[in-house]
Short mmCIF file of C-alpha atoms and ligand atoms in Angstrom, two decimals:
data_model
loop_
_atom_site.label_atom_id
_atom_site.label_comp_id
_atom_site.label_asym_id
_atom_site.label_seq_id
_atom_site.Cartn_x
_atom_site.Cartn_y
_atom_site.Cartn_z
CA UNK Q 1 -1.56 110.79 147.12
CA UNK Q 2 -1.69 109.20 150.51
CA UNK Q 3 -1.70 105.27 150.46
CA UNK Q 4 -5.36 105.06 151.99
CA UNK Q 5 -6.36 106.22 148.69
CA UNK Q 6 -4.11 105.00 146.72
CA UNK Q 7 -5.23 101.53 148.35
CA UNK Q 8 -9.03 101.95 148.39
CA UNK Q 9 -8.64 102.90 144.44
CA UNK Q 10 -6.31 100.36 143.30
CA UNK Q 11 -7.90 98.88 139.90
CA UNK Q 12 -10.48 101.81 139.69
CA UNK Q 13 -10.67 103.56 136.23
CA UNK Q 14 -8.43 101.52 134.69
CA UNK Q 15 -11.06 99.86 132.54
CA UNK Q 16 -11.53 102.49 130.33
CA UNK Q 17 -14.35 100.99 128.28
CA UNK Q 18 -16.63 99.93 130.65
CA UNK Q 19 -15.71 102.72 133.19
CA UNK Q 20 -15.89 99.59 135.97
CA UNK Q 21 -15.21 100.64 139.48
CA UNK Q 22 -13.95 97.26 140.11
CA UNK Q 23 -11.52 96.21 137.43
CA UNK Q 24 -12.79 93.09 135.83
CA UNK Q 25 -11.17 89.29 136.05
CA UNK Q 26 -10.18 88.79 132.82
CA UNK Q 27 -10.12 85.18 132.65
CA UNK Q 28 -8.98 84.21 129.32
CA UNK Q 29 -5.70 82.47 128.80
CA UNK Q 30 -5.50 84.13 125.03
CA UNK Q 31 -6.01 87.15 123.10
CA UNK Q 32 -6.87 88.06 119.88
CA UNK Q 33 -4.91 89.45 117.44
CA UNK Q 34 -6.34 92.43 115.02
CA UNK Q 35 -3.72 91.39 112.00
CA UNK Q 36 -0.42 90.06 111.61
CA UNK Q 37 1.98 91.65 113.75
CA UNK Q 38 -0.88 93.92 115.90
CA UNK Q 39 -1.69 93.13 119.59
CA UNK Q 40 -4.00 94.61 121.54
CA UNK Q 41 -0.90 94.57 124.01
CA UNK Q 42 -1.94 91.32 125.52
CA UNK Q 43 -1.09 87.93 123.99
CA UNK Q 44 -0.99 85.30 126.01
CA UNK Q 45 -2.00 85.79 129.73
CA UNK Q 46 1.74 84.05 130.95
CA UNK Q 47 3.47 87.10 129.51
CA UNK Q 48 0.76 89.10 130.63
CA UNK Q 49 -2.76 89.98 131.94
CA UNK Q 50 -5.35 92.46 132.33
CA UNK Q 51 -6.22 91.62 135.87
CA UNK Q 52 -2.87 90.86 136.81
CA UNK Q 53 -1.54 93.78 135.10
CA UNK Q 54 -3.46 96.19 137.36
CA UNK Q 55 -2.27 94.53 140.38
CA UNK Q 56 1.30 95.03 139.20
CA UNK Q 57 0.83 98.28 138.29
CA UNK Q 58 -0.67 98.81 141.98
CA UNK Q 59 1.90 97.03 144.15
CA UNK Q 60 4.91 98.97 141.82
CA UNK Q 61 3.74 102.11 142.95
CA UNK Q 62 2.76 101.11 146.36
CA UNK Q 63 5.95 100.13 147.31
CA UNK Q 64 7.85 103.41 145.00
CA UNK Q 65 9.13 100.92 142.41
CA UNK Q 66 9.50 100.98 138.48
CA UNK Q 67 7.98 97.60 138.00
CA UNK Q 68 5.84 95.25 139.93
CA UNK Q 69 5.01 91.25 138.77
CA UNK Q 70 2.69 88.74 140.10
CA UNK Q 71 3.77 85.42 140.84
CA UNK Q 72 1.74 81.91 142.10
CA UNK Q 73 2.88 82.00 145.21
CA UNK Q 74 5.66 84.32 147.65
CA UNK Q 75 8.05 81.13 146.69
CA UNK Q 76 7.71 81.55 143.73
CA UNK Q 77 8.45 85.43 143.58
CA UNK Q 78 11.70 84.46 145.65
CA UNK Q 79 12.77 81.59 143.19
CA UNK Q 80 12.72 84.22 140.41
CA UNK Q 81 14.67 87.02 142.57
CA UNK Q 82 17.01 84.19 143.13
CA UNK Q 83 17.19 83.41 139.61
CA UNK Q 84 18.81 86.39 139.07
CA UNK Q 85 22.00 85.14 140.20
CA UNK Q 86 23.93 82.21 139.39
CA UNK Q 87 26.17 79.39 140.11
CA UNK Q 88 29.45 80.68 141.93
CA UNK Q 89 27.70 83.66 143.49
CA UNK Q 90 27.38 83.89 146.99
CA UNK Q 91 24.33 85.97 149.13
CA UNK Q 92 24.09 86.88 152.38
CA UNK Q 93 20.82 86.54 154.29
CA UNK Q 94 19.76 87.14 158.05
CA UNK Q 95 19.61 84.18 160.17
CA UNK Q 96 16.15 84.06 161.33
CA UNK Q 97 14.96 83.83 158.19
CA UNK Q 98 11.11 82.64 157.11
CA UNK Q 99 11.97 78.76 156.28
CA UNK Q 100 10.60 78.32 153.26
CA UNK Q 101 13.34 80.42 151.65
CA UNK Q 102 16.02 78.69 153.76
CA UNK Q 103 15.10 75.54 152.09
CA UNK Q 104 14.77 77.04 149.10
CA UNK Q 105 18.43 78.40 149.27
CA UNK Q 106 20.05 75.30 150.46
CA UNK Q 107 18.18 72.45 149.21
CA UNK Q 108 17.49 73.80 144.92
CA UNK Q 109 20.37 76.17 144.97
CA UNK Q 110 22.76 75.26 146.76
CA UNK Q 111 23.45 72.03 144.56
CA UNK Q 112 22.93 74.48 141.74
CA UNK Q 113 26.19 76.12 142.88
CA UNK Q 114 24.84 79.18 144.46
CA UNK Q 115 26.39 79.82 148.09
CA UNK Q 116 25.01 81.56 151.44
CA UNK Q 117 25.54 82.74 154.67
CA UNK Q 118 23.00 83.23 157.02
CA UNK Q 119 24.02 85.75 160.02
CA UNK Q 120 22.45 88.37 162.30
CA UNK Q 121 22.16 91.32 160.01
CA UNK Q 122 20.90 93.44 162.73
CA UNK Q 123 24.42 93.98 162.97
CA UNK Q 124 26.52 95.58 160.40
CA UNK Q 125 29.52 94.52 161.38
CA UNK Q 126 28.46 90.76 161.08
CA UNK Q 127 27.39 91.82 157.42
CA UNK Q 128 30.53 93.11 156.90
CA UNK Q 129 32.30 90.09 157.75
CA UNK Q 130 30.36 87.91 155.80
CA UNK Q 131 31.26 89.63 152.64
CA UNK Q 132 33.29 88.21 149.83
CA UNK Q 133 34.68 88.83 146.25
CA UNK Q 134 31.81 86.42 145.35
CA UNK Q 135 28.76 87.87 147.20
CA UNK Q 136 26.02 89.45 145.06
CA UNK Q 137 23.60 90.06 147.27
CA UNK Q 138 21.94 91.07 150.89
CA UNK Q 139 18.69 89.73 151.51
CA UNK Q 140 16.93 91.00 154.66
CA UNK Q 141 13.60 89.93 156.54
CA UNK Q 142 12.66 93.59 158.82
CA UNK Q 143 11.34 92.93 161.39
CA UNK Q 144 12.19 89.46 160.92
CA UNK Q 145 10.02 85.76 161.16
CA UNK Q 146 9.27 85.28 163.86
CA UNK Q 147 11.85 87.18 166.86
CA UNK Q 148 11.21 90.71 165.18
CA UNK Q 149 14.51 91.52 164.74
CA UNK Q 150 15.21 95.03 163.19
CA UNK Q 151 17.96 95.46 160.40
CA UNK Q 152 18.77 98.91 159.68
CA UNK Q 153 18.48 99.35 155.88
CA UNK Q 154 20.54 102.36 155.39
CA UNK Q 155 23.45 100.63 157.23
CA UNK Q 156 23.19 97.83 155.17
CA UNK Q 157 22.26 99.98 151.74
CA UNK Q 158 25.90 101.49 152.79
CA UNK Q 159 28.01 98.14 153.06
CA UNK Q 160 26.25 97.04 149.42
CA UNK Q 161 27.22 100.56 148.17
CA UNK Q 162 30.43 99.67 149.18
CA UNK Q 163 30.74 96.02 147.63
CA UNK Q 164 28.32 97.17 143.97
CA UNK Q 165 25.71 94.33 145.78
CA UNK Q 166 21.86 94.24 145.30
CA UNK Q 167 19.56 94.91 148.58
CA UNK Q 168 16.41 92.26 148.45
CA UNK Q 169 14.13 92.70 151.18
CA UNK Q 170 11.39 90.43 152.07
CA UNK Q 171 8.66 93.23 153.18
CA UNK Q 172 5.73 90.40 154.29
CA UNK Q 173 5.85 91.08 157.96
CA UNK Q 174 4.92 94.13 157.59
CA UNK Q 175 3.64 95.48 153.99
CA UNK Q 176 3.92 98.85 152.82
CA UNK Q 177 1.48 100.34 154.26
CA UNK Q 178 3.93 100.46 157.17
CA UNK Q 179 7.28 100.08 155.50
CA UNK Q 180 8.67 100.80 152.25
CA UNK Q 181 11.69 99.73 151.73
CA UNK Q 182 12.58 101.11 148.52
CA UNK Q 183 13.00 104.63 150.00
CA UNK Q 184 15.83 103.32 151.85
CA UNK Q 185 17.83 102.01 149.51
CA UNK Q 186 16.29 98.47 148.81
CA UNK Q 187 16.57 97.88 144.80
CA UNK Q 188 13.79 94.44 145.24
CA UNK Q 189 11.01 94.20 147.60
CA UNK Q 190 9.25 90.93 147.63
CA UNK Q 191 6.17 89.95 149.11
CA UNK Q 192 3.90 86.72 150.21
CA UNK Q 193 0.92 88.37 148.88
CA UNK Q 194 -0.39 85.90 150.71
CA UNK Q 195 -0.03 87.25 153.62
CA UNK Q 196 -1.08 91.16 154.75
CA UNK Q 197 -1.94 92.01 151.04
CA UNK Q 198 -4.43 89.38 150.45
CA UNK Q 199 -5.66 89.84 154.06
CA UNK Q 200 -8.19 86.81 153.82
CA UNK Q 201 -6.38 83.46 154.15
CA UNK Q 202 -8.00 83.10 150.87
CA UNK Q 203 -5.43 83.40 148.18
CA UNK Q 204 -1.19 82.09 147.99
CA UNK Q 205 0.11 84.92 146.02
CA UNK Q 206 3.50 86.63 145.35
CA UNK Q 207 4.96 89.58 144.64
CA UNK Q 208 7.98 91.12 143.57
CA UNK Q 209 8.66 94.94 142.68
CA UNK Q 210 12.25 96.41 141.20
CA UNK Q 211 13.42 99.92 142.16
CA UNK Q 212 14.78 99.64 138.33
CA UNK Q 213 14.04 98.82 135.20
CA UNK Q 214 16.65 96.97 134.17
CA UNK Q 215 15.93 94.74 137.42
CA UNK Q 216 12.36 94.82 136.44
CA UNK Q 217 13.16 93.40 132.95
CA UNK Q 218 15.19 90.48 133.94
CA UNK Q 219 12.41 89.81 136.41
CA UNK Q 220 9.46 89.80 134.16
CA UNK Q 221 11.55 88.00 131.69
CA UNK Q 222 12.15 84.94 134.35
CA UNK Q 223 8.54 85.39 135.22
CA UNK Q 224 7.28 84.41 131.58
CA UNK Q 225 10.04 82.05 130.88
CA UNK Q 226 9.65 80.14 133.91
CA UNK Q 227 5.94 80.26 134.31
CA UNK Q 228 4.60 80.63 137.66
CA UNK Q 229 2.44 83.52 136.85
CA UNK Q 230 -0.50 84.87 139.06
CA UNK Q 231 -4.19 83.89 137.69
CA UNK Q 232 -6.66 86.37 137.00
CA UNK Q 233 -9.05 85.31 139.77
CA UNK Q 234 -6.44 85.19 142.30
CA UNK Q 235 -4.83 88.68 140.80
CA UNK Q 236 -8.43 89.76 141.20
CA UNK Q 237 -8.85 88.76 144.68
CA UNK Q 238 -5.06 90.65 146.36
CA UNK Q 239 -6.27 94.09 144.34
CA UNK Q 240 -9.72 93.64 146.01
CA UNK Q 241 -7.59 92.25 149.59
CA UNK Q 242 -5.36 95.17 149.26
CA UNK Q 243 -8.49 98.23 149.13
CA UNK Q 244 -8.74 97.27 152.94
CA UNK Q 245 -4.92 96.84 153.91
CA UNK Q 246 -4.55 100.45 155.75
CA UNK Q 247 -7.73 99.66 157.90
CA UNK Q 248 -6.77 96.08 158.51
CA UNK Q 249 -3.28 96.66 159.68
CA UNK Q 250 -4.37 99.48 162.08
CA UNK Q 251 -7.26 97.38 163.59
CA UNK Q 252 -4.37 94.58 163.80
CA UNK Q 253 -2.21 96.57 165.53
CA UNK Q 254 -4.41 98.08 167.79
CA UNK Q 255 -4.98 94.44 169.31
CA UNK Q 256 -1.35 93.57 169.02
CA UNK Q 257 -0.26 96.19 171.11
CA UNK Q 258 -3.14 95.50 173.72
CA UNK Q 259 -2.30 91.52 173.89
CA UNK Q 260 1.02 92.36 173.67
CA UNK Q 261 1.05 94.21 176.80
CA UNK Q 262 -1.45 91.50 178.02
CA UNK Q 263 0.88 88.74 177.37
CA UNK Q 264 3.76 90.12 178.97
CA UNK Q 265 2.37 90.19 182.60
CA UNK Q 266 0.81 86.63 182.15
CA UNK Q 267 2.55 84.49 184.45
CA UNK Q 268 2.89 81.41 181.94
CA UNK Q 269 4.56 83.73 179.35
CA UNK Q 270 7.92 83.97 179.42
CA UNK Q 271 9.11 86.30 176.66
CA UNK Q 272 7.51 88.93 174.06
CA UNK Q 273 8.40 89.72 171.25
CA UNK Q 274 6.42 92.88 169.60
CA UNK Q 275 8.25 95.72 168.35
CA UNK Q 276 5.33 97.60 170.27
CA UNK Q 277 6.48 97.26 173.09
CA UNK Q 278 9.09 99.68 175.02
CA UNK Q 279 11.70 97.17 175.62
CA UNK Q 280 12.16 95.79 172.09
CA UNK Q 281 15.44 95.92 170.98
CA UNK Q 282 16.15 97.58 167.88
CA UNK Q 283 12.77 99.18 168.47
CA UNK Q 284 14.00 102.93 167.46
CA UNK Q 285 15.64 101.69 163.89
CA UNK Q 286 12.34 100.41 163.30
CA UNK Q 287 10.34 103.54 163.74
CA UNK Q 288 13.39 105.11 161.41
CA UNK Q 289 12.04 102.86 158.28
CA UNK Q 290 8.46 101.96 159.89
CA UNK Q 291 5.81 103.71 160.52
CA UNK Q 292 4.16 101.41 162.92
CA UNK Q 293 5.02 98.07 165.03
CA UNK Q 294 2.68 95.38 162.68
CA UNK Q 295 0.25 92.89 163.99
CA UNK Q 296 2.78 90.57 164.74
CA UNK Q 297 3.40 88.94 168.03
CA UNK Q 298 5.60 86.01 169.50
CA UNK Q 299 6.27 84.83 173.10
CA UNK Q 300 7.62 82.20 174.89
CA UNK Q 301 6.01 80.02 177.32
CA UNK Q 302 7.94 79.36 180.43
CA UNK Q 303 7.24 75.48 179.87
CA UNK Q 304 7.31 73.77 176.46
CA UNK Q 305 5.27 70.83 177.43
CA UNK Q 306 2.27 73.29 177.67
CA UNK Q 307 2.47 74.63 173.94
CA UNK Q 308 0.58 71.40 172.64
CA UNK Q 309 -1.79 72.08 175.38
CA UNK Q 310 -2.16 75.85 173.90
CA UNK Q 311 -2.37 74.84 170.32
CA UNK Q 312 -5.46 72.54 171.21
CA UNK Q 313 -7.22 74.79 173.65
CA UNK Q 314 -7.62 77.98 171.46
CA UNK Q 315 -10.95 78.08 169.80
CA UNK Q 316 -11.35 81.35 168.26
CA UNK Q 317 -8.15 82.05 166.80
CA UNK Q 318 -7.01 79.07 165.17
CA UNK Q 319 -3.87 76.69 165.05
CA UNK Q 320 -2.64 77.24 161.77
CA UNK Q 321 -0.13 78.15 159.21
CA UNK Q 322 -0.07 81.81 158.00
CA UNK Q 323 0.05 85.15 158.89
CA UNK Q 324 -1.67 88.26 157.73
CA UNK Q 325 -5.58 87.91 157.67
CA UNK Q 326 -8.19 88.94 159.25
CA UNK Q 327 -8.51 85.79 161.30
CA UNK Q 328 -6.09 85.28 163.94
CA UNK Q 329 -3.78 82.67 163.69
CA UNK Q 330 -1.27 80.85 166.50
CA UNK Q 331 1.56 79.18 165.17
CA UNK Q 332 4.32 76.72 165.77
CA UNK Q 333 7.72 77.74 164.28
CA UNK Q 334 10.03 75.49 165.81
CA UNK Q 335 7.67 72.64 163.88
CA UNK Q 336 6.13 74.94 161.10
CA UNK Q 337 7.32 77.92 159.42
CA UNK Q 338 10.53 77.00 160.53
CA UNK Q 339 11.03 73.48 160.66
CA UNK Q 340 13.51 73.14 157.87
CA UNK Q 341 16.02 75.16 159.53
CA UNK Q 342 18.62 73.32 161.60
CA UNK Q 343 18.13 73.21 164.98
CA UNK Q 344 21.13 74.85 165.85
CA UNK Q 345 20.59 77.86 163.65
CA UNK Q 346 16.97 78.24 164.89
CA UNK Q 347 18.13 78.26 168.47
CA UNK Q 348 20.98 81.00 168.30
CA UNK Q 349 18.02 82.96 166.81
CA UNK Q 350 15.48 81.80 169.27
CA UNK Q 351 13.73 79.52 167.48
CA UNK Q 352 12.54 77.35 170.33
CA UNK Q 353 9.83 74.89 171.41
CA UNK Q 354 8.79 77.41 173.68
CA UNK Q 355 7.96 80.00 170.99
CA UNK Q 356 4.59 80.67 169.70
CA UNK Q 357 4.19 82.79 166.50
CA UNK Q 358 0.33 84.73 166.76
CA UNK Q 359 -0.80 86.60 163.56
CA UNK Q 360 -3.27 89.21 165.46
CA UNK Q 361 -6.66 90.02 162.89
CA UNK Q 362 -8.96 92.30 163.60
CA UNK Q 363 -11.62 90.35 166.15
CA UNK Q 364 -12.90 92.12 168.85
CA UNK Q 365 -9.69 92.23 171.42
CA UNK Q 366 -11.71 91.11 174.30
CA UNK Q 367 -12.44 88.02 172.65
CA UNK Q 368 -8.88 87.39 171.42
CA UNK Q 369 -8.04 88.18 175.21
CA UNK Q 370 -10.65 86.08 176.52
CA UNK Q 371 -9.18 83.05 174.28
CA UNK Q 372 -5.70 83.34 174.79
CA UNK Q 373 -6.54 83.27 178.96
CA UNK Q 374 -8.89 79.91 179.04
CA UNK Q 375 -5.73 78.29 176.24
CA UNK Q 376 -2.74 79.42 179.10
CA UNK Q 377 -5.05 79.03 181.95
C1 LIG A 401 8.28 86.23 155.27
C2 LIG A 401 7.76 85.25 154.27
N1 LIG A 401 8.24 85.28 153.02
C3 LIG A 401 7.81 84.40 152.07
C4 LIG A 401 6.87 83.45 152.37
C5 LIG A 401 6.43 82.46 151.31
O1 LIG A 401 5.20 82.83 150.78
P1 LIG A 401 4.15 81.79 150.15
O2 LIG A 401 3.68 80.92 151.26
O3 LIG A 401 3.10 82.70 149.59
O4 LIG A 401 4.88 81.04 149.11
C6 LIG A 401 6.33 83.40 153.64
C7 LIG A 401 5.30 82.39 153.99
O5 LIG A 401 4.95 82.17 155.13
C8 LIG A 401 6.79 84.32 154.62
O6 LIG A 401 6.31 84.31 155.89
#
């Protein structure tokens, strides 16, 4: 089935005794049991949920997994990954990584004993390098937050196949509705559900989905023992997100490419970064593993003392801290998403004070246009 449909059906007919088109929240933390020793297959809504079930079920075979789990936020679905390894184990990650897991990485496990390098995995021969007898694991942000660089995933599927290492890749940017990274070789996708799936700026969410079971088992087993489960309202809300992800993302990208191209002929931009565009390096490895660019853009203003200037001026898409929805959003790495990364890693991977991160939603382009010129004007 194509993924429009498997999309616009997720959760439908899966209540088979009410026959609801829209699968119902089951909000109710327990579950009764018929005897001793009988469940109805639900217990306890940590270890597992109706509603949260469904979206599982939906995001496992979106993404061509064999198990999908629900998590309070896309931390939270990276803490658990994490938690698969353990003190004395080294990973290696790509540089210009989303922050959040940065910190995560070097601030809780780090002093936990757990070891990584951070290089430019766009290049395989970096990757290589940065391989020891300790290394476990290659996680990879395609394209990545917020310069869009491209990692090839068969390359790197081929250096792990070489060392018996896990591939993790962090699929946010773009979802899989454009990229799934499982059918080259990934063996963990996670997700800020957050972000694309959730679509609305409405929900913090995460997601992670195992090409195996075994991986799958460990995960889900973290996932109750730890705790930081999805709720039934919010599991409720990234099924109901996720019915309009195809349309969103090609609405989004149909204004990304036009500001793109927009943006790089203003005279107050410097740089721009959309894998859209022509020049993009890395550009043709994405269309290998992609099937379109994402409604992601960042540029670079000539002049950093005009980017608070920017971030004041713009009026209909706003100054804030997310990516993903239907409401456009400018950003501030160098200060936001990125601001716990050390200033000399986030300027080798361009990082600056002259970049500006802008999550494109689906608003009328004109207007989008319209806003961006009277902010840069
Ligand atoms: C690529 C990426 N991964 C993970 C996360 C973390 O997700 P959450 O904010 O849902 O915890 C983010 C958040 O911005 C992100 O951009």
């Amino acid at each position: 089935m194509h993924i429009d449909s498997l999309l616009a059906q997720g959760g439908n007919g899966k209540d088979a005794g009410t026959g609801a088109v829209s699968f119902p929240i089951y909000q109710s933390a327990t579950f009764r049991h018929p005897a001793l020793g009988e469940s109805t297959g639900f217990d306890y809504s940590r270890s597992g949920n109706p509603t949260r079930q469904v979206l599982e079920e939906l995001i496992a075979k979106l993404e061509g997994g064999r198990r999908g789990l629900a998590f309070s936020s896309g931390l939270a679905a990276i803490t658990a990954v994490i938690s698969l390894f353990g003190p004395g184990d080294h990973l290696i990650l790509c540089e210009d990584l989303y922050g959040g897991t940065y910190r995560l990485l070097e601030q809780v496990f780090r002093p936990w004993g757990l070891t990584a390098d951070y290089v430019n995995t766009s290049d395989p021969e970096q990757v290589n390098a940065a391989v020891t007898s300790r290394t476990k694991a290659i996680f990879i942000e395609t394209p990545t937050n917020p310069t869009m660089k491209i990692t090839d995933l068969r390359e790197i599927r081929r250096i792990c196949d070489d060392g018996g290492l896990l591939l993790i890749v962090d699929n946010t940017f773009i979802s899989p509705y454009l990229q799934r990274p499982i059918e080259c070789g990934a063996d963990i996708v996670i997700h800020s559900g957050t972000k694309y799936l959730g679509g609305h700026n409405d929900v913090v969410a995460g997601l992670a989905v195992a090409a195996r079971e075994d991986l799958g088992d460990k995960l889900a087993f973290y996932q109750n023992a730890s705790g930081a489960v999805l709720g039934p309202f919010d599991s409720w809300l990234l099924v109901r997100g996720m019915k309009t992800l195809g349309l969103r993302l090609d609405r989004a990208q149909e204004n990304a490419s036009a500001i793109a191209r927009w943006l790089a002929s203003h005279p107050a931009v410097d740089q721009v970064y959309y894998i859209g565009l022509d020049n993009h390096p890395g550009r043709e490895v994405h269309f290998q593993q992609a099937s379109g660019p994402g409604g992601m853009i960042s540029f670079t203003l000539h002049d950093a003392g005009k980017v608070p200037e920017v971030l004041s001026r713009i009026q209909l898409i706003s100054f804030a801290e997310s990516l993903g929805g239907v409401e456009s959003l400018l950003t501030f790495p160098a200060r936001q998403t990125h601001g716990d990364i050390p200033e000399d890693i986030r300027r080798r991977c361009g990082v600056t004070d002259c970049l500006l991160r802008l999550s494109v939603g689906i608003e009328n382009v004109h207007d989008l246009i319209d806003d961006l010129a009277q902010a840069l004007a």
